[in-house]
Amino acid sequence: MKTMKDGLQAATKDALHFINGEFTAGTSGRSFDNISPATGQKIGIVHEGLKPEIDAAVAAARAALHGPWGRMPQAERSDLLHAVADEINRRFDEFLEAEILDTGKPKSLASHIDIPRGAANFKVFADLVKNVPTESFMLDTPDGNGALNYGVRRPKGVIGVISPWNLPLLLMTWKVGSALASGNTVIVKPSEETPLTTTLLGEVMNTVGIPKGVFNVVHGFGPDSAGAYLTGHPDVDAITFTGETRTGEIIMQSAAKGLRQVSMECGGKNAGIVFADCDMDKAIEGTMRSVFANCGQVCLGTERVYVERPIFDEFVARLKEGAEGLKLGAAEDKDTNLGPLISKEHQEKVLSYYKLAVEEGATVVTGGGVPDMPADMQDGAWVEPTIFTGLPETARVVREEIFGPVCHITPFDSEEEVIKMANDTEYGLATAIWTENLTRAHRVAPQIDVGLAWVNSWFLRDLRTAFGGSKQSGIGREGGVHGLEFYSELTNVCVKL
Ligand code: NAD
Ligand code: 6OD
C-alpha cells in the first residue's frame, strides 16, 4: 500500500480526459487545480473539457454502439463487466488512495463502502440483465388465429452521466454499471471536485478489453463547461444525473430539447423517526451513522430527527455523547471516523447554516463551529459534528438541505403527528424508522412520502431494489430492473398468427 506521501506525489499527474480509449488533455488548453479538502493543498491538476472534447466523446460513444460492443452477445458483455469489477478489486488500494485524496474521507469508510460498491455495481447489473424477462401477451383476433405480442429490450444509445462528489466512484458506477450492462455507451462528467477514481476507471476499461468509445470521461464544471455541453448535446440519447435539485432543473431544461429522457437522483432533507418503543442502542448507532457518516454528505442522510417525547432527553444526551466521541483527522489514521467537507466553499455553506440556526433561535447541543486541527490540516474544510434542538418546523435549518454533519432533533407525541412532520418537506428521498413494534413499522413506512424507507437500519442496500426519490428528490428509479428500464428502449413486437 502506498503511503499518503507517495500518493500525493502520484496524484500530481494530470487528471486527463478518457476519450475513445485514449487519455488526452484535449484542446481547450484549460485546466484547474485539484485541492485536497483535508489539507487545502494542491494535489494535482484537472483538464477542463469544453465543446470539442464533448463532441469527440459523443462521436466515439456513437461509433462504439455500432462497433464490437453493439454486436456483442449479452453474455460476453456481462463477462467483460465482471472483469471490470475484478480489476477494480485487484487495484483496490489505488482506487482507495485516489478516492481518499479527492475527498479526505476516512479510509475505514472508503474501504468498506465506496470501493467495494464501485466493483459490485458492475457485477450486479451484469448478472441481472441476463435474468430479467420482458412481457408477452396473446391477443385474440377476429379470425381466431390470434397475435403474439412480446417485448424486446434494446440499448437506449449514448448516455450522458453527470455525477457528484460525495461518493464519487460508487455513484458514478451505479449508473455506468447499469447503462453498460444494458448495452449502451457512456460519457461521464464526474464532479470537478473528485476527478481521480473516474479517470482511473478508464485504465481498467482498457486493461480488461472494453472496446474503445464505450466508456468516455470528460472533466470540467457544469455551466459553460463540460457538464452543460454534454447535457445539451443533441446526439446524447438520455441523461442520468445525481446532484442538487437546482442543477437537476437546469439539466432537465437542456434535455427537453429533443425530448431526451432523464433520470434524476437529487437532494433530500430526510427524517429519522425514533419511537419510544425502539431499541435505544440500535437507534443511537443507526442515527449516528445516518447523521455523521461521510461527514453528513450523503443524500440519504438524516438531517431531521423526530424523537417520541418520553425518550427525547435520553436520546439527545446519547447522540451528543456519540457526536463528541467522533474523531476528526487524517484519512489513513485508523481511529478517524470523520473527514472534512469536500471544499472550502461547502464549508462556508455549512457554517452559514450553523450561524443561521443560532439566529433562528436553536439550542446548540454540541458543535456549531470549526474544530481545532493539527497544523497540516488547518487549511482543510473541517467543521464540527453538530446537533441543534428547539427550532420550529418552519425554520430554514429544518427545511433546507445542509449536507453536513448536522441534525436538528424535535420531540413528537403521536404517530399521526410525526408522519405529518416527516412529510412536511419539498423533498422525498429517504427515512429511517426506529421501533421494535413491527406492526407499527409496516403501518408507518408506506405513509412517509419517500422512495426509500428503512426500518431499524440505514443505508442497507440491496442493489436489485428500486432507488430514487419523490417530490424534489428526483425523477424515476434506478436499481434492479428499474435501472434496466431507464437504460433500455422496449419495442413491442406484435406477430399476427
Ligand atoms: P451538484 O448539482 O452541484 O453537481 C453535480 C454534478 O452536476 C457535478 O458533476 C457538476 O459539475 C454538474 N453540474 C453542475 N451544474 C451543471 C450544469 N448546469 N449542467 C450540467 N452539469 C452540471 O451536486 P453536488 O454538490 O456535486 O452533490 C451534492 C448534491 O447531490 C446534494 O444535493 C445531494 O443531496 C445530491 N445527491 C443526491 C443523491 C441521490 O441519489 N438522490 C446522491 C448523492 C448526492
Ligand atoms: O447506494 C446507492 O446506490 C446510492 N445511489 C446511494 C446514494 C447515496 C447518496 O449520497
Coordinates of C-alpha atoms and ligand atoms in Angstrom, one line a residue:
M1 CA 0.0 0.0 0.0
K2 CA 1.4 3.4 -0.9
T3 CA 1.7 5.9 1.8
M4 CA -0.2 9.2 1.6
K5 CA 3.0 10.9 0.8
D6 CA 3.7 8.6 -2.2
G7 CA 0.0 9.1 -3.2
L8 CA 0.2 12.8 -3.1
Q9 CA 3.2 12.6 -5.5
A10 CA 1.4 10.2 -7.8
A11 CA -1.7 12.3 -7.9
T12 CA 0.2 15.3 -9.2
K13 CA -0.1 13.6 -12.5
D14 CA -2.9 15.3 -14.5
A15 CA -6.5 14.1 -14.5
L16 CA -6.8 13.6 -18.2
H17 CA -10.0 13.0 -20.2
F18 CA -10.5 9.5 -21.5
I19 CA -12.0 9.6 -25.0
N20 CA -12.2 6.7 -27.4
G21 CA -9.9 4.6 -25.2
E22 CA -7.2 7.2 -25.1
F23 CA -6.1 9.6 -22.3
T24 CA -5.9 13.1 -23.6
A25 CA -5.5 16.7 -22.3
G26 CA -7.9 17.8 -25.0
T27 CA -7.6 21.0 -27.0
S28 CA -9.2 23.6 -24.6
G29 CA -5.9 24.5 -23.0
R30 CA -7.9 25.0 -19.8
S31 CA -7.2 23.3 -16.5
F32 CA -7.9 23.8 -12.8
D33 CA -6.3 22.7 -9.5
N34 CA -7.4 19.7 -7.7
I35 CA -7.4 20.7 -4.0
S36 CA -7.2 18.3 -1.0
P37 CA -10.2 19.0 1.2
A38 CA -8.2 17.7 4.2
T39 CA -5.2 20.0 3.9
G40 CA -6.2 22.7 1.4
Q41 CA -3.1 21.8 -0.6
K42 CA -3.0 21.3 -4.4
I43 CA -2.8 17.6 -5.2
G44 CA -2.8 17.8 -9.0
I45 CA -4.5 19.5 -11.9
V46 CA -7.6 18.6 -13.8
H47 CA -8.0 19.3 -17.6
E48 CA -11.2 21.1 -18.4
G49 CA -13.2 19.8 -21.4
L50 CA -15.4 22.1 -23.5
K51 CA -17.4 21.6 -26.6
P52 CA -14.7 19.9 -28.7
E53 CA -13.9 17.3 -26.0
I54 CA -17.6 16.6 -25.6
D55 CA -18.1 16.4 -29.4
A56 CA -15.2 13.9 -29.6
A57 CA -16.5 11.8 -26.7
V58 CA -20.1 11.7 -28.1
A59 CA -18.8 10.7 -31.5
A60 CA -16.7 7.9 -30.0
A61 CA -19.6 6.7 -28.0
R62 CA -21.9 6.7 -31.0
A63 CA -19.4 4.8 -33.1
A64 CA -18.9 2.2 -30.4
L65 CA -22.6 1.5 -30.4
H66 CA -22.3 0.4 -34.0
G67 CA -19.0 -1.4 -33.4
P68 CA -18.0 -4.6 -31.5
W69 CA -19.8 -3.5 -28.3
G70 CA -23.1 -3.1 -30.1
R71 CA -22.7 -6.5 -31.8
M72 CA -21.5 -8.3 -28.7
P73 CA -23.7 -11.1 -27.2
Q74 CA -25.1 -10.2 -23.8
A75 CA -23.3 -13.0 -22.0
E76 CA -19.9 -11.7 -23.4
R77 CA -20.7 -8.2 -22.4
S78 CA -21.6 -9.4 -18.9
D79 CA -18.4 -11.3 -18.6
L80 CA -16.4 -8.1 -19.5
L81 CA -18.3 -6.2 -16.9
H82 CA -17.4 -8.9 -14.3
A83 CA -13.8 -8.4 -15.4
V84 CA -14.1 -4.6 -14.8
A85 CA -15.3 -5.4 -11.2
D86 CA -12.4 -7.9 -10.7
E87 CA -9.9 -5.4 -11.9
I88 CA -11.2 -2.7 -9.6
N89 CA -10.8 -5.2 -6.8
R90 CA -7.3 -6.1 -7.9
R91 CA -6.4 -2.4 -7.9
F92 CA -8.4 -1.8 -4.8
D93 CA -5.6 0.2 -3.0
E94 CA -5.1 2.6 -5.9
F95 CA -8.8 3.3 -6.1
L96 CA -8.9 3.8 -2.3
E97 CA -6.0 6.2 -2.4
A98 CA -7.4 8.2 -5.3
E99 CA -10.8 8.5 -3.5
I100 CA -9.2 9.5 -0.3
L101 CA -7.0 12.1 -2.0
D102 CA -10.0 13.7 -3.6
T103 CA -12.4 13.6 -0.7
G104 CA -10.3 13.2 2.5
K105 CA -12.9 10.7 3.8
P106 CA -11.7 8.1 6.3
K107 CA -10.0 5.1 4.8
S108 CA -12.2 2.9 7.0
L109 CA -15.3 4.2 5.3
A110 CA -14.0 4.2 1.7
S111 CA -12.6 0.7 2.0
H112 CA -15.9 -0.6 3.3
I113 CA -18.4 1.3 1.1
D114 CA -17.0 3.3 -1.8
I115 CA -14.6 1.0 -3.4
P116 CA -16.4 -2.4 -2.9
R117 CA -19.6 -0.8 -4.2
G118 CA -17.7 0.5 -7.2
A119 CA -16.9 -3.1 -8.1
A120 CA -20.3 -4.5 -7.0
N121 CA -22.2 -2.1 -9.3
F122 CA -20.7 -3.8 -12.3
K123 CA -21.3 -7.4 -11.2
V124 CA -24.9 -6.9 -10.0
F125 CA -26.2 -5.4 -13.3
A126 CA -24.1 -7.7 -15.5
D127 CA -25.9 -10.6 -13.8
L128 CA -29.3 -9.0 -13.6
V129 CA -29.6 -8.1 -17.3
K130 CA -29.4 -11.8 -18.2
N131 CA -32.2 -12.7 -15.9
V132 CA -34.9 -10.1 -16.3
P133 CA -37.8 -11.2 -18.6
T134 CA -40.0 -9.0 -20.7
E135 CA -43.7 -9.2 -21.0
S136 CA -45.6 -11.2 -23.6
F137 CA -49.4 -11.4 -24.4
M138 CA -51.5 -13.4 -26.7
L139 CA -54.2 -11.2 -28.3
D140 CA -57.5 -12.6 -29.6
T141 CA -58.1 -11.6 -33.3
P142 CA -61.4 -11.8 -35.3
D143 CA -60.1 -14.6 -37.5
G144 CA -59.4 -16.7 -34.4
N145 CA -55.7 -17.1 -35.1
G146 CA -54.6 -14.5 -32.6
A147 CA -51.4 -12.4 -32.4
L148 CA -48.4 -12.8 -30.2
N149 CA -47.0 -9.7 -28.5
Y150 CA -43.6 -9.7 -26.9
G151 CA -41.2 -7.1 -25.6
V152 CA -37.6 -6.7 -26.8
R153 CA -35.2 -4.6 -24.9
R154 CA -32.6 -2.6 -26.9
P155 CA -29.9 -0.2 -25.6
K156 CA -31.1 3.4 -25.3
G157 CA -27.9 4.6 -27.0
V158 CA -25.4 7.2 -25.9
I159 CA -25.9 8.1 -22.2
G160 CA -24.6 11.2 -20.5
V161 CA -23.7 10.6 -16.9
I162 CA -23.3 13.5 -14.6
S163 CA -22.1 12.5 -11.1
P164 CA -21.5 14.3 -7.8
W165 CA -18.6 14.4 -5.4
N166 CA -19.9 12.8 -2.2
L167 CA -19.5 9.1 -3.1
P168 CA -17.7 9.6 -6.4
L169 CA -16.8 6.0 -7.6
L170 CA -20.0 4.5 -6.0
L171 CA -22.5 6.9 -7.5
M172 CA -20.8 7.0 -11.0
T173 CA -20.5 3.2 -11.3
W174 CA -24.1 2.8 -10.0
K175 CA -25.2 4.4 -13.3
V176 CA -22.4 3.2 -15.6
G177 CA -22.7 -0.4 -14.5
S178 CA -26.4 -0.4 -15.3
A179 CA -26.0 1.5 -18.5
L180 CA -23.2 -0.7 -19.9
A181 CA -25.0 -3.9 -18.9
S182 CA -27.9 -2.7 -21.0
G183 CA -25.6 -2.3 -24.0
N184 CA -25.3 1.5 -24.0
T185 CA -22.2 3.6 -24.3
V186 CA -21.5 6.4 -21.9
I187 CA -19.8 9.8 -21.4
V188 CA -19.2 10.6 -17.8
K189 CA -18.7 14.1 -16.5
P190 CA -17.6 13.5 -12.9
S191 CA -17.7 16.3 -10.3
E192 CA -14.9 18.8 -10.7
E193 CA -14.1 18.2 -7.1
T194 CA -13.4 14.4 -7.5
P195 CA -11.9 13.5 -10.8
L196 CA -9.5 10.8 -9.8
T197 CA -11.4 7.5 -9.5
T198 CA -13.4 8.1 -12.7
T199 CA -10.1 8.7 -14.5
L200 CA -8.6 5.5 -13.1
L201 CA -11.6 3.6 -14.3
G202 CA -10.5 4.4 -17.8
E203 CA -7.3 2.4 -17.3
V204 CA -9.4 -0.5 -16.0
M205 CA -11.6 -0.4 -19.1
N206 CA -8.6 -0.7 -21.4
T207 CA -7.0 -3.4 -19.3
V208 CA -10.0 -5.7 -19.5
G209 CA -10.7 -5.0 -23.1
I210 CA -13.8 -2.9 -23.1
P211 CA -13.9 -1.7 -26.7
K212 CA -12.9 1.9 -27.4
G213 CA -15.5 4.5 -27.1
V214 CA -17.8 2.5 -24.8
F215 CA -16.7 4.4 -21.7
N216 CA -15.6 8.0 -22.0
V217 CA -14.7 10.6 -19.4
V218 CA -14.6 14.4 -19.9
H219 CA -13.7 16.6 -16.9
G220 CA -14.9 20.0 -16.2
F221 CA -17.5 22.1 -14.5
G222 CA -21.3 22.5 -15.1
P223 CA -22.3 25.8 -16.6
D224 CA -20.4 26.8 -19.8
S225 CA -18.2 23.8 -19.4
A226 CA -18.2 20.0 -20.0
G227 CA -21.4 19.4 -18.0
A228 CA -23.6 21.8 -20.0
Y229 CA -22.1 20.8 -23.3
L230 CA -22.7 17.1 -22.5
T231 CA -26.3 17.6 -21.4
G232 CA -27.1 19.9 -24.3
H233 CA -25.5 17.7 -27.0
P234 CA -28.2 16.6 -29.5
D235 CA -26.6 13.2 -30.1
V236 CA -26.9 12.2 -26.4
D237 CA -30.0 10.0 -26.1
A238 CA -30.6 10.2 -22.4
I239 CA -29.1 11.8 -19.3
T240 CA -28.7 10.4 -15.9
F241 CA -27.9 12.8 -13.1
T242 CA -27.1 12.7 -9.4
G243 CA -26.7 16.0 -7.6
E244 CA -28.6 19.0 -6.4
T245 CA -32.2 19.6 -7.2
R246 CA -31.5 23.1 -8.7
T247 CA -28.9 21.6 -11.0
G248 CA -31.3 18.9 -12.0
E249 CA -33.8 21.5 -13.0
I250 CA -31.2 23.1 -15.4
I251 CA -30.3 19.8 -16.8
M252 CA -34.0 19.0 -17.5
Q253 CA -34.3 22.2 -19.5
S254 CA -31.3 21.1 -21.6
A255 CA -32.8 17.6 -22.0
A256 CA -36.2 19.0 -23.1
K257 CA -34.7 19.8 -26.5
G258 CA -35.1 16.7 -28.5
L259 CA -37.3 15.1 -25.8
R260 CA -34.4 13.3 -24.2
Q261 CA -35.1 11.2 -21.1
V262 CA -33.7 12.0 -17.8
S263 CA -33.1 10.1 -14.6
M264 CA -32.7 12.4 -11.6
E265 CA -31.3 11.5 -8.2
C266 CA -31.4 14.7 -6.2
G267 CA -31.3 16.2 -2.8
G268 CA -33.1 15.3 0.4
K269 CA -34.0 16.6 3.9
N270 CA -34.6 13.2 5.3
A271 CA -36.4 12.4 8.6
G272 CA -35.3 9.9 11.2
I273 CA -38.3 8.8 13.3
V274 CA -37.5 7.3 16.7
F275 CA -40.4 5.8 18.6
A276 CA -40.3 5.3 22.4
D277 CA -40.5 1.6 21.8
C278 CA -37.2 1.5 19.8
D279 CA -34.1 -0.4 20.9
M280 CA -32.3 2.7 22.0
D281 CA -28.8 1.3 21.3
K282 CA -29.7 0.4 17.7
A283 CA -31.4 3.8 17.2
I284 CA -28.4 5.7 18.5
E285 CA -25.9 3.6 16.5
G286 CA -28.0 4.0 13.3
T287 CA -28.7 7.7 13.8
M288 CA -25.0 8.3 14.5
R289 CA -24.3 6.8 11.1
S290 CA -27.2 8.4 9.2
V291 CA -26.3 11.9 10.5
F292 CA -22.5 11.8 10.5
A293 CA -21.3 9.2 8.0
N294 CA -19.2 10.7 5.2
C295 CA -19.3 14.0 7.2
G296 CA -23.0 14.1 6.6
Q297 CA -22.5 14.3 2.9
V298 CA -24.9 11.5 1.9
C299 CA -28.1 12.3 0.1
L300 CA -29.9 9.6 2.3
G301 CA -28.6 11.1 5.5
T302 CA -30.8 12.2 8.3
E303 CA -30.9 16.0 8.9
R304 CA -34.2 16.0 10.8
V305 CA -34.6 13.6 13.8
Y306 CA -38.0 13.2 15.4
V307 CA -38.0 11.5 18.8
E308 CA -41.0 10.5 20.8
R309 CA -41.2 12.7 23.9
P310 CA -40.7 10.1 26.7
I311 CA -37.2 9.3 25.4
F312 CA -36.3 12.7 23.9
D313 CA -33.9 13.8 26.7
E314 CA -32.1 10.5 26.8
F315 CA -31.8 10.3 23.0
V316 CA -30.4 13.8 22.8
A317 CA -27.9 13.2 25.6
R318 CA -26.7 9.9 24.0
L319 CA -26.4 11.4 20.5
K320 CA -24.5 14.3 21.9
E321 CA -22.1 11.9 23.6
G322 CA -21.7 10.0 20.3
A323 CA -21.0 13.2 18.3
E324 CA -18.5 14.4 20.8
G325 CA -16.7 11.0 20.6
L326 CA -16.2 11.2 16.9
K327 CA -12.6 11.6 15.8
L328 CA -11.8 14.0 13.0
G329 CA -8.5 13.5 11.4
A330 CA -6.3 12.1 8.6
A331 CA -7.9 9.6 6.3
E332 CA -5.4 6.9 7.0
D333 CA -5.5 7.1 10.7
K334 CA -7.4 4.1 11.8
D335 CA -9.1 5.9 14.6
T336 CA -10.5 8.6 12.3
N337 CA -14.2 8.4 11.8
L338 CA -15.0 11.9 10.4
G339 CA -13.3 13.5 7.5
P340 CA -13.6 17.0 6.1
L341 CA -16.3 18.5 4.0
I342 CA -15.5 18.4 0.2
S343 CA -14.3 22.0 -0.2
K344 CA -13.8 25.4 1.5
E345 CA -16.9 26.6 -0.5
H346 CA -19.0 23.8 1.0
Q347 CA -17.5 24.5 4.4
E348 CA -18.7 28.1 4.1
K349 CA -22.2 26.9 3.2
V350 CA -22.4 24.5 6.2
L351 CA -21.1 27.1 8.6
S352 CA -23.6 29.7 7.3
Y353 CA -26.3 27.2 8.4
Y354 CA -24.7 26.8 11.8
K355 CA -24.8 30.6 12.2
L356 CA -28.4 30.7 10.8
A357 CA -29.5 28.1 13.4
V358 CA -28.4 30.3 16.2
E359 CA -30.1 33.3 14.6
E360 CA -33.3 31.3 14.3
G361 CA -33.2 30.5 18.0
A362 CA -31.7 27.0 18.1
T363 CA -30.2 25.4 21.2
V364 CA -26.7 24.2 20.2
V365 CA -26.5 20.8 21.9
T366 CA -22.9 20.3 20.6
G367 CA -20.6 21.6 17.9
G368 CA -21.6 24.6 15.7
G369 CA -18.1 25.7 14.6
V370 CA -14.7 24.8 13.2
P371 CA -12.6 22.3 15.1
D372 CA -9.0 22.8 16.1
M373 CA -7.0 20.7 13.7
P374 CA -3.3 19.9 13.6
A375 CA -1.1 22.4 11.7
D376 CA -1.0 20.4 8.4
M377 CA -4.9 20.3 8.3
Q378 CA -5.7 23.8 9.3
D379 CA -6.4 24.9 5.8
G380 CA -8.8 21.9 5.2
A381 CA -12.6 22.1 5.1
W382 CA -13.3 20.9 8.6
V383 CA -16.5 21.5 10.6
E384 CA -17.6 20.2 14.0
P385 CA -20.3 17.5 14.2
T386 CA -23.3 19.5 15.3
I387 CA -26.7 18.9 16.9
F388 CA -29.4 21.5 17.3
T389 CA -32.8 21.4 19.1
G390 CA -35.5 23.9 19.8
L391 CA -36.3 25.2 16.3
P392 CA -39.8 25.4 14.9
E393 CA -40.6 23.3 11.8
T394 CA -40.7 26.5 9.8
A395 CA -37.0 27.3 10.4
R396 CA -34.8 27.3 7.3
V397 CA -32.4 25.0 9.1
V398 CA -35.2 22.4 9.5
R399 CA -36.4 22.8 5.9
E400 CA -33.3 23.2 3.7
E401 CA -30.7 20.6 2.8
I402 CA -27.4 21.4 4.5
F403 CA -25.3 18.3 3.5
G404 CA -23.0 18.4 6.5
P405 CA -22.5 16.5 9.8
V406 CA -25.5 18.1 11.4
C407 CA -29.1 17.4 12.5
H408 CA -32.0 19.1 14.3
I409 CA -33.9 17.0 16.9
T410 CA -37.6 17.6 17.5
P411 CA -39.9 15.8 20.0
F412 CA -43.3 14.4 19.0
D413 CA -46.3 13.0 20.8
S414 CA -48.1 10.8 18.4
E415 CA -47.7 8.6 15.3
E416 CA -50.1 10.9 13.3
E417 CA -48.1 14.0 14.3
V418 CA -44.7 12.6 13.3
I419 CA -46.0 11.3 9.9
K420 CA -47.2 14.8 9.2
M421 CA -44.0 16.4 10.3
A422 CA -41.8 14.0 8.3
N423 CA -43.9 14.7 5.2
D424 CA -43.8 18.4 5.6
T425 CA -40.9 19.0 3.2
E426 CA -40.4 19.6 -0.5
Y427 CA -38.1 16.6 -0.6
G428 CA -38.9 12.9 -0.6
L429 CA -35.8 10.7 -0.7
A430 CA -35.5 8.5 2.4
T431 CA -36.5 7.9 6.0
A432 CA -35.2 5.7 8.9
I433 CA -37.8 4.5 11.4
W434 CA -36.7 3.1 14.7
T435 CA -39.2 0.9 16.6
E436 CA -39.4 -2.7 17.9
N437 CA -43.2 -2.7 17.1
L438 CA -43.1 -4.1 13.6
T439 CA -46.8 -3.7 13.1
R440 CA -46.3 0.0 13.6
A441 CA -43.3 -0.1 11.3
H442 CA -45.3 -1.6 8.5
R443 CA -48.1 0.9 9.1
V444 CA -45.9 4.0 9.2
A445 CA -43.3 3.2 6.5
P446 CA -45.6 3.5 3.5
Q447 CA -47.2 6.7 4.8
I448 CA -43.9 8.6 4.6
D449 CA -43.6 10.1 1.1
V450 CA -40.2 8.9 0.2
G451 CA -38.5 6.5 -2.2
L452 CA -36.7 4.6 0.5
A453 CA -37.9 3.7 4.0
W454 CA -35.6 1.9 6.3
V455 CA -36.8 0.2 9.5
N456 CA -34.2 -0.3 12.2
S457 CA -31.4 0.2 9.7
W458 CA -30.0 2.9 7.4
F459 CA -28.1 2.7 4.0
L460 CA -28.6 -1.1 3.9
R461 CA -28.7 -1.6 0.2
D462 CA -29.9 -4.5 -2.0
L463 CA -28.9 -3.4 -5.5
R464 CA -31.8 -5.3 -7.0
T465 CA -34.3 -2.9 -5.5
A466 CA -35.7 0.5 -6.6
F467 CA -33.6 3.5 -5.7
G468 CA -34.8 7.1 -6.1
G469 CA -36.9 9.8 -4.6
S470 CA -40.3 11.5 -4.8
K471 CA -41.1 15.2 -5.0
Q472 CA -38.0 17.3 -5.5
S473 CA -35.7 14.4 -4.6
G474 CA -35.8 13.0 -8.1
I475 CA -37.5 11.6 -11.1
G476 CA -37.7 7.9 -11.7
R477 CA -36.0 4.9 -10.1
E478 CA -32.7 3.2 -10.8
G479 CA -31.5 -0.1 -9.4
G480 CA -32.5 -3.6 -10.4
V481 CA -35.0 -3.9 -13.2
H482 CA -35.9 -0.2 -12.8
G483 CA -32.4 0.8 -13.9
L484 CA -32.6 -1.6 -16.9
E485 CA -35.9 0.0 -17.8
F486 CA -34.4 3.5 -17.9
Y487 CA -31.3 2.4 -19.9
S488 CA -33.3 0.4 -22.4
E489 CA -35.9 1.0 -25.1
L490 CA -38.7 -1.5 -25.2
T491 CA -40.0 -2.5 -28.6
N492 CA -43.3 -4.4 -28.6
V493 CA -43.3 -6.9 -31.4
C494 CA -46.8 -7.9 -32.5
V495 CA -46.9 -11.0 -34.7
K496 CA -50.2 -11.9 -36.3
L497 CA -50.5 -15.7 -36.4
Ligands
NAD1 P1 -24.2 19.5 -8.0 O1 -25.6 19.5 -8.5 O2 -23.6 20.8 -7.6 O3 -23.2 18.8 -9.0 C1 -23.5 17.5 -9.5 C2 -22.8 17.4 -10.9 O4 -23.5 18.3 -11.8 C3 -21.4 17.8 -10.9 O5 -20.7 16.9 -11.8 C4 -21.4 19.2 -11.6 O6 -20.3 19.6 -12.2 C5 -22.6 19.0 -12.5 N1 -23.3 20.3 -12.9 C6 -23.4 21.4 -12.2 N2 -24.1 22.3 -13.0 C7 -24.3 21.7 -14.2 C8 -25.0 22.2 -15.4 N3 -25.5 23.4 -15.5 N4 -25.1 21.3 -16.4 C9 -24.5 20.1 -16.3 N5 -23.9 19.6 -15.2 C10 -23.8 20.4 -14.2 O7 -24.2 18.5 -6.8 P2 -23.0 18.1 -5.8 O8 -22.8 19.4 -4.9 O9 -21.9 17.5 -6.6 O10 -23.6 17.0 -4.9 C11 -24.4 17.2 -3.7 C12 -25.9 17.2 -4.0 O11 -26.2 15.9 -4.6 C13 -26.7 17.2 -2.8 O12 -27.9 18.0 -3.0 C14 -27.2 15.7 -2.6 O13 -28.4 15.5 -1.9 C15 -27.3 15.3 -4.0 N6 -27.1 13.8 -4.1 C16 -28.2 13.1 -4.4 C17 -28.1 11.7 -4.5 C18 -29.3 10.8 -4.7 O14 -29.1 9.7 -5.0 N7 -30.5 11.3 -4.6 C19 -26.9 11.1 -4.3 C20 -25.8 11.9 -4.0 C21 -25.9 13.3 -3.9
6OD2 O1 -26.5 3.1 -2.8 C1 -26.7 3.7 -3.9 O2 -26.9 3.0 -4.9 C2 -26.9 5.1 -3.9 N1 -27.3 5.6 -5.1 C3 -26.6 5.9 -2.9 C4 -26.8 7.3 -2.8 C5 -26.2 8.0 -1.8 C6 -26.3 9.4 -1.8 O3 -25.4 10.1 -1.3

